[in-house]
Each structure stands twice: as structure tokens, then as C-alpha cells.
XYZ file of C-alpha atoms in Angstrom:
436
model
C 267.306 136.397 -168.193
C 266.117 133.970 -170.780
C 267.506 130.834 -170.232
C 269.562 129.331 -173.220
C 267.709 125.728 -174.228
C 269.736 122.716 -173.895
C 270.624 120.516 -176.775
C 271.096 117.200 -174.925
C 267.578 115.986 -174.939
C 267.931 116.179 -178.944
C 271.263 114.792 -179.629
C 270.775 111.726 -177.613
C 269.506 108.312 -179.131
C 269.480 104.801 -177.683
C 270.582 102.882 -181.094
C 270.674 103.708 -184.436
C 270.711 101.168 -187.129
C 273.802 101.371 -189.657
C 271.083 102.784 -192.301
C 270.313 105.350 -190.180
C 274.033 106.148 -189.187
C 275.149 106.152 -192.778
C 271.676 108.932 -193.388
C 273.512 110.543 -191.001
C 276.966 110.780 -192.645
C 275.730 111.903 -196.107
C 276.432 115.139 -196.858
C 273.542 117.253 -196.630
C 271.217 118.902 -199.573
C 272.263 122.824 -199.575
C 270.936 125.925 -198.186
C 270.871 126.936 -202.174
C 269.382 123.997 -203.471
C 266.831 123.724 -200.970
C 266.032 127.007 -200.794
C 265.800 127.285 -204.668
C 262.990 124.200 -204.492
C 260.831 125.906 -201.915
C 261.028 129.143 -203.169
C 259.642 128.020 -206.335
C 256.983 126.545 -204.763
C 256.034 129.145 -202.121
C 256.426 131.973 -204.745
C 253.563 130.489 -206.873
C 251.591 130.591 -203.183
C 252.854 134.260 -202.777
C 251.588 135.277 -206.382
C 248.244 133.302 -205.373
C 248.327 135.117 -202.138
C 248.480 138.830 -203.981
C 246.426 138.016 -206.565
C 243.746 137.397 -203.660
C 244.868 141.222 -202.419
C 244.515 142.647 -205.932
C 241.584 140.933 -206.132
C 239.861 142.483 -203.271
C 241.453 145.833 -203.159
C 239.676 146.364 -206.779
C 235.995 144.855 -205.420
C 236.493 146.569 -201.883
C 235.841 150.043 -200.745
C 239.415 151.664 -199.421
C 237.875 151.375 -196.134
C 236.901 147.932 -196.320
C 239.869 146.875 -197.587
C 241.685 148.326 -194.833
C 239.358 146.403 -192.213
C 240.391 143.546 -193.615
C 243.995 143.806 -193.621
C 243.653 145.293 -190.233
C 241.828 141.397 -188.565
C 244.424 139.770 -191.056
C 247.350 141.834 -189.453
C 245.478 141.144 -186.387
C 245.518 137.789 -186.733
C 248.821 137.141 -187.243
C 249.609 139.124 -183.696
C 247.466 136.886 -182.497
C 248.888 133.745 -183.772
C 252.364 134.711 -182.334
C 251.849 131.494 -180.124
C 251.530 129.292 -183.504
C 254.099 130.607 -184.966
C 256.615 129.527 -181.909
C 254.440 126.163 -181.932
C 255.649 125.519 -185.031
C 259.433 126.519 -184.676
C 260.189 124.494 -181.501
C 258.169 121.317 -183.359
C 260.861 122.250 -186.385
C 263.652 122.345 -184.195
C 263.035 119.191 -182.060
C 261.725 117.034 -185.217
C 265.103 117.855 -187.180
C 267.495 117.035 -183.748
C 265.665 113.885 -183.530
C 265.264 113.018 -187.362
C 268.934 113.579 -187.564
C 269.364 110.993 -185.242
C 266.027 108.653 -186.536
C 263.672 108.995 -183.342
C 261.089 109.584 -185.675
C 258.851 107.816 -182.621
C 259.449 110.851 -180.400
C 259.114 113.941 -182.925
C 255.327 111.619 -183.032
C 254.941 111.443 -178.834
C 255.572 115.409 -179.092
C 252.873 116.203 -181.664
C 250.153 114.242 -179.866
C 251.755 116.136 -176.265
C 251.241 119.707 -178.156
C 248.013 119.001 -179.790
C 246.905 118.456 -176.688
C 247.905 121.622 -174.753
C 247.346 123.623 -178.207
C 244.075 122.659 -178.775
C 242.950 123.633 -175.294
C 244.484 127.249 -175.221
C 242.892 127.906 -178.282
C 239.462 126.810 -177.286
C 240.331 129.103 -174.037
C 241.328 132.122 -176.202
C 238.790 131.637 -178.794
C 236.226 132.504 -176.386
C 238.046 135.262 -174.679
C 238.226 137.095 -178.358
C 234.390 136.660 -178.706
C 233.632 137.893 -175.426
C 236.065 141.150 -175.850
C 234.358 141.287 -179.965
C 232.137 145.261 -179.000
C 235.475 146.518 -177.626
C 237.624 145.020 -180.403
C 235.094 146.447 -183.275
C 235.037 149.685 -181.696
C 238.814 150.119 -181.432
C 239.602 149.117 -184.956
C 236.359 151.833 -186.049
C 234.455 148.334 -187.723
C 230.735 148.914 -188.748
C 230.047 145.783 -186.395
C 231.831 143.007 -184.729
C 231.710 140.439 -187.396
C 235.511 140.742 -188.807
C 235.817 139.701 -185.263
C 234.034 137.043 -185.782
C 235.565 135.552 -188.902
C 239.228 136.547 -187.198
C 238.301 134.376 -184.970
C 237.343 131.925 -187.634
C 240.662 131.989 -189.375
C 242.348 131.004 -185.787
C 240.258 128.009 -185.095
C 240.677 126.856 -188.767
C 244.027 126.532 -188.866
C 244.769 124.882 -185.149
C 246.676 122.197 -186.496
C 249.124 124.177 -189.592
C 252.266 125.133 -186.670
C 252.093 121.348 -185.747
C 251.840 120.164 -189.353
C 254.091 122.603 -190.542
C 256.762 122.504 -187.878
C 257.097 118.683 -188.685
C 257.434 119.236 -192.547
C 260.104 121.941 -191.953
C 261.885 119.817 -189.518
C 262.126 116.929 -191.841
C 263.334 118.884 -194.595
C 259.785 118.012 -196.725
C 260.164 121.647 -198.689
C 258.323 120.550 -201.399
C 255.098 119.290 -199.015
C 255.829 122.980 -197.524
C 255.275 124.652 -200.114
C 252.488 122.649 -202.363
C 250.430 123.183 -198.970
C 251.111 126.687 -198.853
C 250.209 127.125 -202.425
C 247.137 124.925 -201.899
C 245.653 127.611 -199.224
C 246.522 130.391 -201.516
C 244.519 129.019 -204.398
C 241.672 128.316 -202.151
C 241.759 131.659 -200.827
C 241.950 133.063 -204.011
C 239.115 130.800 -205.528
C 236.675 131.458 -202.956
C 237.595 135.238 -202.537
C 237.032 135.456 -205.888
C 233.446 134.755 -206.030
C 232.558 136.156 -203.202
C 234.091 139.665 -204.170
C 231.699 139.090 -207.611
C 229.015 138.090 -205.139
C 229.586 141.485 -203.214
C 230.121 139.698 -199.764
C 232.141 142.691 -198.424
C 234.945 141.948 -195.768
C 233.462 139.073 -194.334
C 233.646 137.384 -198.011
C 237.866 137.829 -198.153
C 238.251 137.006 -194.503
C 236.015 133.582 -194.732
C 237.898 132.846 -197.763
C 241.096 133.000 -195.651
C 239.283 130.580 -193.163
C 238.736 128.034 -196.133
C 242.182 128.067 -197.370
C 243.748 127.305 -193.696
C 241.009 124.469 -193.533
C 242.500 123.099 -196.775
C 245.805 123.202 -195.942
C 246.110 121.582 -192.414
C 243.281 118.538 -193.875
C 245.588 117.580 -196.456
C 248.697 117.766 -193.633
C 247.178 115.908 -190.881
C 246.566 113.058 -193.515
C 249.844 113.285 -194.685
C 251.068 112.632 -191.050
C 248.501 109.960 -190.621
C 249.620 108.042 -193.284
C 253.680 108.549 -191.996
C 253.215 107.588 -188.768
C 250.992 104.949 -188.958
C 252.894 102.004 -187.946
C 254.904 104.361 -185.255
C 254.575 103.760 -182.045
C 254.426 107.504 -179.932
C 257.927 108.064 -178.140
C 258.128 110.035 -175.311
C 257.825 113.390 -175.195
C 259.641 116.481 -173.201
C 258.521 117.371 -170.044
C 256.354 120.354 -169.843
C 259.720 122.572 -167.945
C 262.036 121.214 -170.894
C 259.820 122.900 -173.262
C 259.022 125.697 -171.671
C 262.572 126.675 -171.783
C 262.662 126.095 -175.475
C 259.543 128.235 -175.908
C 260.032 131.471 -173.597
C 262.256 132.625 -175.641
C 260.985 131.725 -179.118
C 257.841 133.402 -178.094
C 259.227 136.564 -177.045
C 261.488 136.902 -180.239
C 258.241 136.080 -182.334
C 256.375 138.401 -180.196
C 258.818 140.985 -181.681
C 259.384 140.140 -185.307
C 255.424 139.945 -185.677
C 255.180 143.452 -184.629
C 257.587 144.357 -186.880
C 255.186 143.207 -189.338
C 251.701 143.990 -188.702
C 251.494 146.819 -185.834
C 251.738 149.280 -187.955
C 248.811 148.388 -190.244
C 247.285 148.096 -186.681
C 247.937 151.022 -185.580
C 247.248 152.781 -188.653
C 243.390 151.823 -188.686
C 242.862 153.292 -185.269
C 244.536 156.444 -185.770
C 243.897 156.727 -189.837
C 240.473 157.920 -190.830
C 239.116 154.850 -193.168
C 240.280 155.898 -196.209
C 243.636 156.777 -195.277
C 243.686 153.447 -193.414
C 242.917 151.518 -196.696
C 245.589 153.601 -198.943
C 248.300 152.832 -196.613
C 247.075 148.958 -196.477
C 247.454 149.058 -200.053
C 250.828 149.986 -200.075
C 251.777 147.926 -197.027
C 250.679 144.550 -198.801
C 252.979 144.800 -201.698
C 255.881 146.856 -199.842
C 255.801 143.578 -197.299
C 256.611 141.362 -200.330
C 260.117 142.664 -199.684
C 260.388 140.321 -196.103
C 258.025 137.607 -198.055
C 260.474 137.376 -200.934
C 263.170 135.420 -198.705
C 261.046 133.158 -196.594
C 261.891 130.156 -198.454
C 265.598 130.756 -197.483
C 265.119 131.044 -193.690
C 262.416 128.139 -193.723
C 265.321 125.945 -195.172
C 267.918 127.442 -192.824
C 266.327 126.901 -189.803
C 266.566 123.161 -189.964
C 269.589 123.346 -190.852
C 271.149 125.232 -188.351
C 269.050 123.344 -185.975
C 270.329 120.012 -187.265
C 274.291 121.446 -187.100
C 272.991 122.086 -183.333
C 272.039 118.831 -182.506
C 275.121 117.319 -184.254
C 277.798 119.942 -182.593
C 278.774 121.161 -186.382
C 279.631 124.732 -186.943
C 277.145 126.317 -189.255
C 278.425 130.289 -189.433
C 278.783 129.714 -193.293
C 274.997 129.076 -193.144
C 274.171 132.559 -192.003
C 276.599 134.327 -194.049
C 274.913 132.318 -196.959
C 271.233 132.810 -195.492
C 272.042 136.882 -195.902
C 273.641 136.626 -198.895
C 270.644 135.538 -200.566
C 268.199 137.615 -198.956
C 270.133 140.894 -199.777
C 270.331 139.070 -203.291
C 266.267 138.368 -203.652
C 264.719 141.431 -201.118
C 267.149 144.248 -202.622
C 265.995 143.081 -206.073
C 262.191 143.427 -204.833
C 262.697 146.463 -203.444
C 264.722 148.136 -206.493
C 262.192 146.869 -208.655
C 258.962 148.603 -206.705
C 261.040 151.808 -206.535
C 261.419 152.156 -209.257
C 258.205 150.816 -210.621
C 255.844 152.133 -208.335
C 253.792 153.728 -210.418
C 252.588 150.773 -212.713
C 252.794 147.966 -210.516
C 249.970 150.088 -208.404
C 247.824 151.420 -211.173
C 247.846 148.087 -213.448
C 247.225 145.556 -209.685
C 244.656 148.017 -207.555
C 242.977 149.375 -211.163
C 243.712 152.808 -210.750
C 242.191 153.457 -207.304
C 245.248 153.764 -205.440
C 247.434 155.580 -208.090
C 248.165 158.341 -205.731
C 250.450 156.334 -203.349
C 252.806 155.064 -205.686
C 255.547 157.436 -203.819
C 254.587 155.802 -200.660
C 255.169 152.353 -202.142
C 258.446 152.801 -203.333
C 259.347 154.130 -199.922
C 257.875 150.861 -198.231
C 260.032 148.522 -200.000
C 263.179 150.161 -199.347
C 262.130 150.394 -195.659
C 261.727 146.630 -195.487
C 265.064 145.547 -196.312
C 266.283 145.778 -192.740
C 263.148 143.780 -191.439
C 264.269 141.378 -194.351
C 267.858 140.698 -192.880
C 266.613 140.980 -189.362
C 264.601 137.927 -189.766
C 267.187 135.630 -191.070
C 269.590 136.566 -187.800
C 266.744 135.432 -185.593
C 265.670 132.469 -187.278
C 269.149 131.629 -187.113
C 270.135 132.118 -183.475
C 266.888 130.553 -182.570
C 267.799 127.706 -184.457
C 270.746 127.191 -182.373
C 269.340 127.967 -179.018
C 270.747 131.326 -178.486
C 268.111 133.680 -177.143
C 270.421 136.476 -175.513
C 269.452 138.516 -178.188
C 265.633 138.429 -177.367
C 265.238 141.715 -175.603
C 267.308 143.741 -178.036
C 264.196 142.817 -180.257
C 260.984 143.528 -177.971
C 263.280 146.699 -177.437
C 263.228 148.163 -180.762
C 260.110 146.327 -181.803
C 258.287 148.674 -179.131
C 260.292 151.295 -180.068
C 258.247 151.283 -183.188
C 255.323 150.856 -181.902
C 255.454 154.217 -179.546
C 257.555 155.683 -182.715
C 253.881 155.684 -184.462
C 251.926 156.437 -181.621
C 253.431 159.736 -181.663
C 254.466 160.385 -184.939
C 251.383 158.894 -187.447
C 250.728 162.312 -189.598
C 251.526 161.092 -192.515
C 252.059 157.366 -194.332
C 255.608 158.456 -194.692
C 256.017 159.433 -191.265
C 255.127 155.318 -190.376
C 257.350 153.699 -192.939
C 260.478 155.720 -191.423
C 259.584 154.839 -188.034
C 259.577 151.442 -189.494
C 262.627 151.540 -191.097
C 264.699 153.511 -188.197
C 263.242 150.835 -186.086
C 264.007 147.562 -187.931
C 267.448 148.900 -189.177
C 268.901 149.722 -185.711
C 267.424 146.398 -184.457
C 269.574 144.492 -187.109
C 272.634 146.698 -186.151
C 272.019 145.112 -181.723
C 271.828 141.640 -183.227
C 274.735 141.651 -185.531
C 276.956 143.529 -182.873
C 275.534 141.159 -180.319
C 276.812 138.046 -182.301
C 280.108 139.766 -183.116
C 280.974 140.054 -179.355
C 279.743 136.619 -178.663
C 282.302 135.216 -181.430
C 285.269 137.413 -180.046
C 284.132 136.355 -176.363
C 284.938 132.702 -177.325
């Protein structure tokens, strides 16, 4: 049983000054409003980011380009942790912003730099020690990719602190100029290194210089914040741990969802294959991409409403509302222009799995939905609904162990997967609301 976390270590504040209160009081920015500023600024990232894709799936051999969406799907499996990192710092920052202990969301980034920096150091070296079995699973000429995998990890130790401090605070527009910042810098630098012929190890370094960018610019915007703060206290190590077990295990899920079966795909794909269905997997994902501005403004929100004891149901009705709005548009639009949005991005090489494109964005409109619910609940502290994901998450992860003969045969696992996962969560929350 996953305990739920507790909200009084966030809601409670010595004194406030009247400034503070009255910060308090006003009514808040909306989930539209702010989601309509971010998204702006995270969509120019997201065109950066597939422009970088484009980019290299025209230089790159099919089968290199499916190496190197294989240790950048890899990757983000393996930065599950960061990705939990960053929500709890979220969380905590905007209960204790809400109530202006700005001196404690500072005592808990020092705390977790601390611990993070160590269990990456640890991990780090456990990834280059396991590099010959790692190159061999994922069929790699050598165990470089490894190598700069393990690059883009270490370069971006600090973006789930920075990041879960900007989203906390409510700083969309930081969020997103950063995120467009490592985009450009990807783009830039895998640019001329696809000219230069650098192979895979040119797009993944790139990657490694755009993190580098992004969490420099951060940790001096923090710097310069916080500099007359004194560090507040921070949770004990059990108080967060409660926060975080089940965070990790819902991320855990959701990232599968994502990336195992590009995974998967290289090791039981011969290259080529490997590299068509990567192809089609990085713009049928823009589907779930699409909305992320929305549930990276909602999740403050609701986490703020926690912290407060306001009701914020409206928020998630809203929150799906306008991913249905934005990710059925998407995935309309590649259906039905399949054809030419492959053949004019990937120059012709890929024309042949147009079909299998169209499919994919159809297929990620569940995953879509599914990730507002659980950015949501998290939000609020509810993680009763954690095992209903790892259930259907390895559900689709055995679904393509045993049925991977075709590309189409992966996307409907994926699909039958994510869609009767969003089904358990929205019944779950149903019988929660009648229960009280």
C-alpha cells in the first residue's frame, strides 16, 4: 500500500506578513491563461526539438537513427528518478510559496542536491561498468551511445531541481524560454555535426550541450533569487520519502508508456526496421507533447488548491478539456496528413510508413489524457491509483514482447494498453467521489 502524503508540513507557516496574506487572497492566473503562455513558449522548443529529429533522420542511416532514439528513449527510463525529483520540488515549492516560506522551498533544494548529486555519481558509474552488455542488447556497433547516454544524465543533474522550483512558483515563461534554449542548442550543434558526418555520437552530444545550457542559465537564475535568503529547514528524509514512493512508481509507469516500446523495438527489430518505426514514433509522440504545457501549469495548481484545502475538480475537467482540444487536433491532422508531413520532414526516406504514422497518433490520444489524470492526482497526494498504472504499463510491455511482427502490431498494443489504463484511473476517481 502506498501511503497517501500528508499536506500539513506544506500548509503550515509561522507568520505571514499582510503582503503576503493579501498574495494569498488574489485570485489566481488561470489554467487557460497560463497554459496559453507556456505553450507558446514550449511549442517553439518542441518545433526546435523536431527540427533537430528531421534534421538527423535526413543525415542518419535508418539504423543510426534508430540507435539514437533508442539511448534517448533510454535515457528518459533512466531519468525516471529526475523526473519525480522535479515533481515533489514543484509540489512542495508551490505549498510553501502559497504561504511565502520561500526560505524552506531554498533549505530543500540544497537537502536534494545533495542526495541527487550523489546517486547520480553512484549510477553513473554503474551504467559505464554494465556499457558491453548494454551495447550488445540494443545491437550498437560499440559502446559509445552508452557513453554519451551517460553524458546527457550527468549534464543535466541540476534541470528536475531547477525546473521543479520554476514550475512550483508559477515562472512559465522561465519554463519555457529554458526549454526552448536547450532545443536551439541541440539543434545548433546537431546541425553541424550531422554536416560534419559525426554519426550518432554527433546528435546525442548535441543533446548533452543543450541540457548543459539549460540548467547554467537556471542555477544562476536561482542564485540571483535567493541570494539574500537564508536556507529554511528542510523535510526529513521519511517525510519525503513518502512523497516520493509513490511519484516514482507512477513515473516509473507513464515513462514506459513512452519510450519502451522504441526500446523494445531495437532489440527485437532488425536495424532498419528499428529506425522506420523510430521515425514514426517521434512525430506520432507529438500527440502526448502537444499538451504538456497544460499539465505543467495544472500541477501547481492543483498542488497549491492542496495546500490551501480548495476544491480544484473544475481544474481537471478543464486540464482534459484542453488536451482532447490540442492532442485530437494533432492527431486528426497526422492522419490525415501522413503522407506529406513524412515525405517533405524525413526527405523521402521514410515515405513508406506514412500508414504507420497516422496510426501512431491516433494511438496516443489515450496516453495524452492518461497523463493529465496522474499529474493531477499526484498533485493532490492521491497515489491509490499507482498500481493500476505499473499494471497496464507492464501490460504493454509483455503485450510487445509477444506480439512485435509488425509496427502495427506495437502501436495497438500501445493503444489497448494506454486506453484501458485511462478507463482504471477515471473509474478509480469516480468511486472515490461517490465514496465521500
Amino acid at each position: 500500500m502506498i501511503p497517501e502524503a500528508e499536506n500539513n508540513d506544506i500548509a503550515v507557516c509561522p507568520r505571514i506578513s499582510g503582503r503576503e496574506a493579501q498574495r494569498i487572497l488574489e485570485p489566481r492566473r488561470g489554467l487557460l491563461r497560463n497554459s496559453a503562455i507556456l505553450f507558446a513558449a514550449m511549442m517553439s522548443a518542441n518545433v526546435a526539438a523536431y527540427l533537430f529529429q528531421f534534421l538527423m533522420g535526413r543525415f542518419l542511416s535508418p539504423a543510426d537513427f534508430g540507435a539514437m532514439n533508442a539511448m534517448l528513449s533510454f535515457t528518459t527510463i533512466l531519468g525516471i528518478p529526475a523526473v519525480v525529483l522535479a515533481l515533489v520540488v514543484a509540489r512542495r515549492t508551490a505549498g510553501w510559496e502559497a504561504v511565502g516560506a520561500t526560505a524552506r522551498v531554498k533549505g530543500l533544494y540544497v537537502r536534494m542536491l545533495t542526495w541527487w548529486g550523489g546517486a547520480n555519481l553512484v549510477a553513473l558509474a554503474v551504467l559505464i561498468l554494465l556499457s558491453p552488455f548494454l551495447a550488445a542488447y540494443f545491437r550498437l556497433d560499440g559502446a559509445g551511445p552508452i557513453f554519451w547516454a551517460a553524458g546527457i544524465l550527468l549534464s543535466g543533474v541540476l534541470h528536475p531541481l531547477n525546473s521543479g522550483v520554476f514550475q512550483g512558483r508559477q515562472w512559465m515563461v522561465l519554463l519555457g524560454g529554458l526549454a526552448l534554449l536547450s532545443s536551439a542548442v541541440r539543434l545548433g550543434i546537431g546541425g553541424a555535426t550531422a554536416v560534419w558526418d559525426l554519426g550518432v555520437g554527433g546528435g546525442l552530444g548535441a543533446s548533452v550541450a543543450g541540457n548543459a545550457a539549460s540548467v547554467a542559465i537556471g542555477g544562476a537564475v536561482l542564485w540571483f533569487a535567493w541570494r539574500n535568503i537564508e536556507r529554511g529547514p528542510a523535510p526529513l528524509a521519511a517525510e519525503l520519502w513518502r512523497e516520493t514512493s509513490g511519484a516514482l512508481l507512477a513515473t516509473l509507469g507513464l515513462a514506459l508508456f513512452m519510450s519502451a516500446d522504441v526500446v523494445l523495438v531495437k532489440h527485437y527489430f532488425d536495424p532498419r526496421e528499428a529506425g522506420e518505426y523510430a521515425a514514426a514514433a517521434v512525430m506520432g509522440k507529438a500527440v502526448v507533447y502537444l499538451p504538456g504545457a497544460v499539465m505543467t501549469v495544472l500541477y501547481p495548481m492543483a498542488a497549491e488548491d492542496a495546500a490551501l484545502d480548495r476544491k480544484s475538480r473544475p481544474l481537471l475537467i478543464q486540464g482534459l478539456l484542453l488536451v482532447v482540444a490540442l492532442s485530437g487536433a494533432g492527431a486528426a491532422g497526422l492522419y490525415a496528413l501522413s503522407e506529406p508531413v513524412i515525405h517533405h520532414l524525413y526527405g523521402g526516406k521514410y515515405d513508406h510508413v506514412s500508414s504507420l504514422l497516422g496510426m501512431f497518433g491516433l494511438a496516443m490520444l489515450p496516453l495524452a489524457l492518461t497523463q493529465v489524470v496522474v499529474s493531477y492526482l499526484l498533485a493532490k497526494g492521491r497515489y491509490g491509483f499507482v498500481p493500476w498504472v505499473l499494471f497496464w504499463a507492464a501490460a504493454l510491455c509483455l503485450g510487445i514482447v509477444f506480439f512485435h511482427g509488425s509496427g502495427f502490431q506495437v502501436i495497438a498494443v500501445v493503444f489497448a494498453a494506454s486506453f484501458l489504463c485511462l478507463v482504471s484511473l477515471l473509474v478509480l476517481d469516480a468511486r472515490r467521489l461517490r465514496a465521500r
